C-alpha positions as a Markdown table, in Angstrom:
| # | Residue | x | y | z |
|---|---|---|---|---|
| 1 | Unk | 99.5 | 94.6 | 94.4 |
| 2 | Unk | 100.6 | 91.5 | 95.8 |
| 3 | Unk | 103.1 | 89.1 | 96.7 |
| 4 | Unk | 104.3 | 87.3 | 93.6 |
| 5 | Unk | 107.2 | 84.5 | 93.4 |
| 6 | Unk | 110.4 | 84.7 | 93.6 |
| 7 | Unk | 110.6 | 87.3 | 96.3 |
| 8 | Unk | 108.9 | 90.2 | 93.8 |
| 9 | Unk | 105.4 | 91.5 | 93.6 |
| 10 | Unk | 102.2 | 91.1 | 91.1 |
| 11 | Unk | 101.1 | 94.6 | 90.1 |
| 12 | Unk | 97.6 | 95.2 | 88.4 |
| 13 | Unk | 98.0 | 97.9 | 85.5 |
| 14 | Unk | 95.4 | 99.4 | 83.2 |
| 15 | Unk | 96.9 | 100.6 | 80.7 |
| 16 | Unk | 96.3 | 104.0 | 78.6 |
| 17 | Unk | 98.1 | 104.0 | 75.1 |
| 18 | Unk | 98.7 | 106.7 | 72.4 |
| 19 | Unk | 99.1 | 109.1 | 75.5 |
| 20 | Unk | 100.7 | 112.7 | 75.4 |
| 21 | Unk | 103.2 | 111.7 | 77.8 |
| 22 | Unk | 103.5 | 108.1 | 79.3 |
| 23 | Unk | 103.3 | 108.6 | 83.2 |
| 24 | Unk | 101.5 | 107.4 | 86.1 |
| 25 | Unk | 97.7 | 108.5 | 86.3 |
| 26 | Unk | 96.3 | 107.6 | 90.0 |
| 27 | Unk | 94.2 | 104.5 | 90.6 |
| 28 | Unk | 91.4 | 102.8 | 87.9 |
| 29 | Unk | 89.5 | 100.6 | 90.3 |
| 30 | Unk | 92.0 | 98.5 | 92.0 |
| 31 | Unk | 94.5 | 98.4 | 89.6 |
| 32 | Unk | 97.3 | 101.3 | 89.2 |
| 33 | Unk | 96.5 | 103.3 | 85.4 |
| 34 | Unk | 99.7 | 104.5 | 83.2 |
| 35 | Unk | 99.6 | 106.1 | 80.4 |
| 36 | Unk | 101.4 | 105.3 | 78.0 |
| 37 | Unk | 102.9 | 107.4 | 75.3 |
| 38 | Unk | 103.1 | 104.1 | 72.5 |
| 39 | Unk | 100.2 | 103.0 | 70.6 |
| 40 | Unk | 99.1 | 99.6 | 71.1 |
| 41 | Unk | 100.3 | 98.5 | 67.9 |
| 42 | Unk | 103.1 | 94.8 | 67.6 |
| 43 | Unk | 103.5 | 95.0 | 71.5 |
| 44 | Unk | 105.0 | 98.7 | 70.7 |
| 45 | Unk | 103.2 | 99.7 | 74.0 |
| 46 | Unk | 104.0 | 96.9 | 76.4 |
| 47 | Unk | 107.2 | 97.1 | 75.6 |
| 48 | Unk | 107.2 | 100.7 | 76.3 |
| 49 | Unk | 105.2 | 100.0 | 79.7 |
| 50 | Unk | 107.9 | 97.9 | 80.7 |
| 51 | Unk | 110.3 | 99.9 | 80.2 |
| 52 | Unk | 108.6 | 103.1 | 81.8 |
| 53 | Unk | 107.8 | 100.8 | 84.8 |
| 54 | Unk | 111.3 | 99.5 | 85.0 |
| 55 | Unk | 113.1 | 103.2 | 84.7 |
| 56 | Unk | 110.3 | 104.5 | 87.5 |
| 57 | Unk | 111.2 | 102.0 | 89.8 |
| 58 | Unk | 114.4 | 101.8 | 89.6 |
| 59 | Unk | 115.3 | 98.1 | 88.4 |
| 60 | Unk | 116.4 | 97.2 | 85.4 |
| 61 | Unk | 113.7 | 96.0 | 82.4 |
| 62 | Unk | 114.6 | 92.6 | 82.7 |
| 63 | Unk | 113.4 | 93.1 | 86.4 |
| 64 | Unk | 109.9 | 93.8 | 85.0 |
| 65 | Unk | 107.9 | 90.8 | 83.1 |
| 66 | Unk | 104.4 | 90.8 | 81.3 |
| 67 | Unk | 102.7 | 87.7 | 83.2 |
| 68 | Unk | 98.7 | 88.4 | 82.0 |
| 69 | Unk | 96.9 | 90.8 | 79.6 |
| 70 | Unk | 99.3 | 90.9 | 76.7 |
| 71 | Unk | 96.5 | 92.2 | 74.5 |
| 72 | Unk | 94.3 | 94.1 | 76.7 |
| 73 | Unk | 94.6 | 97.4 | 78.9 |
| 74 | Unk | 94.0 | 95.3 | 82.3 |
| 75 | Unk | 97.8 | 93.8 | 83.0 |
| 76 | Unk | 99.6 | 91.7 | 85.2 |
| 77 | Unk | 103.0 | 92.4 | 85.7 |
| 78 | Unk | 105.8 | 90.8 | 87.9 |
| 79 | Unk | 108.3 | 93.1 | 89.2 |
| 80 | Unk | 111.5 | 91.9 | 91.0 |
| 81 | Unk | 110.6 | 94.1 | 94.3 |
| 82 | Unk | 108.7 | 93.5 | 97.3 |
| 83 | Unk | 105.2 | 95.4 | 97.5 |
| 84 | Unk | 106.1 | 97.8 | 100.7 |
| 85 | Unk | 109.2 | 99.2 | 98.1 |
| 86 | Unk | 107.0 | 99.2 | 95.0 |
| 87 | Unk | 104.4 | 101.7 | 97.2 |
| 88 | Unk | 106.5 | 103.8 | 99.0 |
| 89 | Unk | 108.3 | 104.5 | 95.0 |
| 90 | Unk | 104.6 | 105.0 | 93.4 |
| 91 | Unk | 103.7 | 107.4 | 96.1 |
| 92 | Unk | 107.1 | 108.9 | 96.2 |
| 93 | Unk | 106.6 | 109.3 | 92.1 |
| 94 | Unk | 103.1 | 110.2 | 91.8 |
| 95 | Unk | 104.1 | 112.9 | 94.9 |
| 96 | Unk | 107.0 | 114.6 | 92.7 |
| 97 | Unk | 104.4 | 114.7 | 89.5 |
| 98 | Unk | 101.8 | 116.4 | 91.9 |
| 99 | Unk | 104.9 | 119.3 | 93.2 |
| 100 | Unk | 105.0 | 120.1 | 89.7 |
């Protein structure tokens, strides 16, 4: 993750569709993997990531933009928050998944 423009952040996704469940799944190298309940079928499951991403973080979806990877499981996205927020909500997420 990384400073990105506009006062947001560049997050590096690898993406898992035609999941169970769509959640967050730990690291996959240096980016952060999500599965992804949506196949990968007409941008059903970028959409979907989007929208996951958006409802996790608390922002609203059009907070959350597709920059690279639009047909591959390595992604860029933008997100309209700063990188210390988008960490502290991942680990705050990924924490409440693990309780369970």
């Amino acid at each position: 993750m990384r400073p990105g423009s506009d006062g947001g952040s560049e997050l590096t996704i690898h993406v898992q569709p035609g999941a169970s469940r769509s959640e967050l799944a730990g690291e996959h190298g240096d980016a952060l993997k999500v599965r992804i309940q949506a196949r990968a079928v007409e941008g059903a499951a970028n959409a979907a990531l989007t929208d996951f991403l958006a409802d996790a973080l608390g922002v609203a979806r059009r907070q959350v933009r597709l920059l690279r990877g639009d047909k591959s499981r390595r992604k860029t996205l933008w997100i309209a928050l700063p990188p210390e927020a988008i960490g502290r909500i991942i680990l705050n997420v990924v924490h409440s998944a693990n309780a369970d």
